[in-house]
């Protein structure tokens, strides 16, 4: 029995229409592509380049590849304001207007044979927005944590002979979760290119850090799902704590971490006063494709309301 009834009616559209007229959405604050210029380097070392004229992650990677004359498919992911493989600094759905971009290119591939002795491998998966899923976090004491060859930042290219390029992170996480306990399988991974040992942090050191010398990023360029860009203010503390809570739920339920997805969920809750309206907003948006369970909806609504009320601690 479902916890509440989730309908597919367009309640939001109805509320915006009065006496036959449609309520106009506020105009978005857009910025011409050419006016926004970002500094960029290759993470393993390179001269500084200037990047502009992009409106999504794939276009950004293409601009970087043109700047340094290598294929865009060589980019695994980008970090902001650090050349290290620091998952707290990943470039996701937005970039601070003064942020410095570091592109991490493919290194050598490696194949590791794993026997799944527990239900969970201990991985949190994210993706680069351009078809590559990679490891964002490794749970301490897990199966994978005991295998030194598997590192944070590794791209999961194949499971056995099945290529995963082009799959979303939640698909890859589900495939790993669905492998039966007792099965032995092979992961083909590609780690980021390294310049000696300077760019590598120990697993335990991937925590929130502050790095001076680059931009503050208080205004950010956000990549929207419809392919447009929008300049928005940096999330306030309430929203940041809410996004962290939502990401923890995504990790626990789906084994993924995605700030842009968490942001979409947070925004779906705007103006909603109960979990039923929130569920309806989820179902009537692109988020409906995830098929979140009623339990997950209740948990996410709780994360939002706790953050709004100041009950969430960092």
C-alpha positions in Angstrom: 0.0 0.0 0.0 1.6 3.3 -1.0 2.2 5.9 1.7 0.3 8.5 -0.2 -1.5 8.9 -3.5 0.8 10.3 -6.2 -1.1 11.6 -9.2 0.1 12.8 -12.6 -2.0 15.9 -12.7 -0.4 19.2 -13.6 -1.2 21.0 -10.4 1.6 23.5 -10.8 0.3 24.6 -14.2 -3.3 25.0 -12.9 -2.0 27.2 -10.0 -0.3 29.6 -12.5 -3.4 30.2 -14.6 -6.1 32.6 -13.4 -9.1 33.9 -15.5 -7.6 32.4 -18.6 -4.2 34.2 -18.3 -1.0 32.4 -17.6 1.3 33.7 -14.9 4.7 34.6 -16.4 7.8 33.2 -14.9 10.4 35.8 -13.8 12.9 36.5 -16.5 16.2 34.5 -16.1 19.4 36.4 -15.8 21.3 35.4 -18.8 24.8 36.3 -19.8 26.1 36.2 -23.4 28.5 33.2 -23.8 31.3 35.3 -25.3 31.5 37.6 -22.3 32.3 34.8 -19.8 35.9 33.7 -19.9 37.4 31.0 -17.6 41.0 30.1 -16.9 41.9 26.5 -17.4 44.9 24.1 -17.1 45.4 20.4 -17.5 45.7 18.9 -14.0 48.9 17.1 -14.7 50.5 20.3 -15.9 50.2 22.7 -18.8 50.1 26.4 -19.8 47.0 28.4 -18.7 44.3 28.6 -21.4 41.2 30.8 -21.7 37.8 29.1 -22.3 34.6 30.7 -23.3 31.4 30.2 -25.4 30.0 27.0 -23.9 26.6 26.2 -22.5 26.9 22.7 -21.1 29.6 20.2 -19.9 30.1 18.6 -23.3 30.7 21.9 -24.9 33.1 22.9 -22.1 35.1 19.7 -22.7 35.2 20.4 -26.4 36.5 23.9 -25.8 39.2 22.6 -23.5 40.3 20.0 -26.0 40.5 22.6 -28.8 42.6 24.8 -26.5 45.1 22.0 -25.9 44.7 20.1 -29.2 43.6 16.6 -27.9 40.3 14.7 -28.2 37.5 15.8 -25.9 37.0 12.1 -25.1 40.3 12.2 -23.2 38.8 14.3 -20.4 37.6 12.2 -17.4 36.4 15.1 -15.3 37.3 18.6 -14.1 38.0 20.0 -10.7 37.7 23.7 -9.6 40.6 25.6 -8.0 42.7 22.5 -7.4 44.8 20.2 -9.7 44.3 17.3 -7.2 41.9 14.5 -7.5 39.7 16.1 -4.9 36.1 15.0 -5.1 34.9 17.9 -3.0 36.0 20.2 -5.8 34.3 18.5 -8.7 32.9 20.6 -11.5 29.2 19.7 -11.7 26.2 21.6 -12.7 27.7 25.1 -12.1 31.0 27.0 -12.1 31.9 30.1 -10.0 32.5 33.0 -12.3 36.0 33.4 -10.9 36.8 29.6 -10.6 39.9 28.1 -12.2 39.2 24.9 -14.1 41.6 21.9 -14.1 41.0 19.2 -16.6 41.9 15.6 -15.6 42.8 13.5 -18.7 42.8 9.7 -19.1 45.8 7.8 -17.7 46.5 4.1 -18.1 43.7 1.5 -18.0 43.8 -1.3 -15.5 41.7 -4.4 -14.9 40.9 -5.8 -11.5 39.2 -9.1 -10.7 36.8 -8.8 -7.8 34.8 -11.4 -5.9 31.6 -9.9 -4.5 31.5 -11.3 -0.9 29.0 -8.8 0.4 25.8 -7.0 -1.0 27.6 -3.7 -1.3 31.0 -3.0 -2.9 31.3 0.3 -1.0 31.4 2.6 -4.0 29.7 5.9 -4.6 29.4 6.6 -8.3 29.1 10.0 -10.1 29.5 11.0 -13.7 31.2 13.8 -15.6 28.1 14.9 -17.6 29.6 13.6 -20.8 29.2 9.8 -20.6 31.8 8.7 -18.1 30.9 7.4 -14.7 33.7 7.3 -12.1 34.3 6.6 -8.4 33.6 9.6 -6.1 33.9 7.9 -2.7 35.0 4.5 -1.3 33.5 3.4 2.0 36.1 2.6 4.6 36.4 -1.2 5.3 34.4 -2.2 2.2 35.3 -4.8 -0.4 36.8 -2.1 -2.7 38.6 -0.3 0.1 40.8 -3.4 0.5 41.9 -3.3 -3.1 44.7 -0.7 -3.4 44.6 -0.6 -7.2 41.1 0.9 -7.2 41.2 4.7 -6.5 38.9 7.6 -6.2 38.6 9.3 -9.6 38.8 6.0 -11.6 36.5 5.9 -14.5 34.5 2.6 -14.7 34.8 1.7 -18.4 33.7 -1.9 -18.4 32.1 -4.6 -16.2 33.5 -7.8 -17.7 33.0 -7.3 -21.4 30.1 -4.8 -21.2 31.1 -1.2 -22.0 29.7 1.5 -19.7 30.7 4.5 -21.7 27.5 6.6 -22.2 25.7 5.1 -19.2 24.5 7.4 -16.4 25.9 7.0 -12.9 22.7 5.5 -11.5 22.7 2.9 -14.2 26.3 1.9 -13.4 25.6 1.8 -9.7 22.5 -0.4 -10.3 24.5 -2.8 -12.4 27.2 -3.2 -9.7 24.5 -3.6 -7.0 22.7 -6.3 -9.0 25.8 -8.5 -9.3 25.0 -11.6 -7.1 27.0 -12.2 -4.0 29.6 -14.8 -4.6 30.2 -13.7 -8.3 33.7 -13.0 -9.5 33.8 -10.2 -12.2 36.3 -7.9 -13.8 36.3 -4.1 -13.7 38.2 -2.2 -16.3 39.1 1.2 -14.9 40.9 4.2 -16.2 42.5 6.5 -13.7 43.4 10.2 -14.3 46.8 11.1 -15.7 49.2 12.0 -12.9 52.4 14.1 -12.8 54.5 12.2 -10.4 53.0 11.9 -6.9 52.2 15.6 -6.2 48.6 15.3 -7.5 47.5 12.4 -5.5 45.9 12.6 -2.0 45.4 9.7 0.3 41.8 8.4 0.4 41.3 9.7 3.9 42.3 13.2 2.9 39.4 13.9 0.5 37.5 16.2 2.8 36.2 19.7 2.5 39.2 22.1 2.3 39.6 25.7 1.4 42.3 26.8 -1.1 43.2 30.4 -1.4 44.5 32.1 -4.5 41.6 31.5 -6.8 38.2 33.1 -7.2 35.5 33.2 -4.6 32.8 31.9 -7.0 30.0 33.8 -5.2 28.2 34.1 -8.5 28.0 30.9 -10.5 27.2 29.9 -14.1 24.7 27.1 -13.9 24.1 24.6 -16.7 20.4 23.9 -17.0 18.8 20.7 -18.2 17.3 22.5 -21.3 20.8 23.4 -22.6 20.7 27.0 -21.4 23.0 28.7 -18.9 22.0 31.0 -16.1 24.0 33.2 -13.7 22.8 32.5 -10.1 23.9 33.5 -6.7 26.0 30.9 -4.7 23.6 28.7 -2.7 23.0 30.0 0.8 23.8 27.9 3.9 20.3 26.5 4.2 20.4 25.3 0.7 23.9 23.9 0.9 23.0 21.8 4.0 19.8 20.6 2.2 21.8 19.5 -0.8 24.3 17.7 1.4 21.4 15.8 3.0 19.8 15.0 -0.3 23.1 13.7 -1.7 23.5 11.4 1.4 20.1 10.0 0.6 21.0 9.5 -3.1 24.1 7.7 -1.9 22.3 5.4 0.5 19.4 4.6 -1.8 21.1 4.6 -5.2 24.8 4.6 -4.6 25.3 7.9 -6.5 26.3 11.5 -5.8 25.2 14.3 -8.0 24.9 18.0 -7.0 22.9 18.9 -10.0 20.4 16.2 -9.4 20.2 17.2 -5.7 19.6 20.8 -6.8 16.7 19.8 -9.1 15.2 17.9 -6.2 15.6 20.9 -3.9 14.0 23.2 -6.5 11.1 20.8 -6.9 10.3 21.4 -3.3 10.1 25.2 -3.6 6.6 26.5 -2.7 5.4 23.0 -1.6 3.8 22.7 1.9 3.6 18.9 2.2 5.1 15.7 0.8 2.1 14.9 -1.5 2.6 18.2 -3.4 6.4 17.5 -3.5 5.8 13.9 -4.8 3.5 15.3 -7.5 6.1 17.9 -8.6 8.7 15.1 -8.8 6.5 12.9 -10.9 5.6 15.7 -13.3 9.2 16.6 -14.0 12.2 15.0 -15.5 12.9 13.5 -12.0 10.0 11.2 -12.5 12.2 9.0 -14.7 14.1 7.9 -11.5 11.0 6.2 -10.1 11.7 7.3 -6.5 9.9 5.1 -4.0 7.4 6.7 -1.5 10.0 6.1 1.3 12.6 8.0 -0.7 10.2 10.9 -1.4 9.4 11.1 2.4 13.1 11.1 3.3 13.9 13.8 0.7 11.0 15.9 1.9 12.3 15.5 5.4 15.8 16.6 4.3 14.3 19.8 2.7 12.1 20.7 5.6 14.8 20.1 8.2 17.2 22.4 6.2 14.5 25.1 5.9 13.9 25.0 9.6 17.5 25.1 10.6 17.5 21.6 12.0 20.3 20.3 9.8 23.9 20.4 11.0 26.9 20.3 8.7 
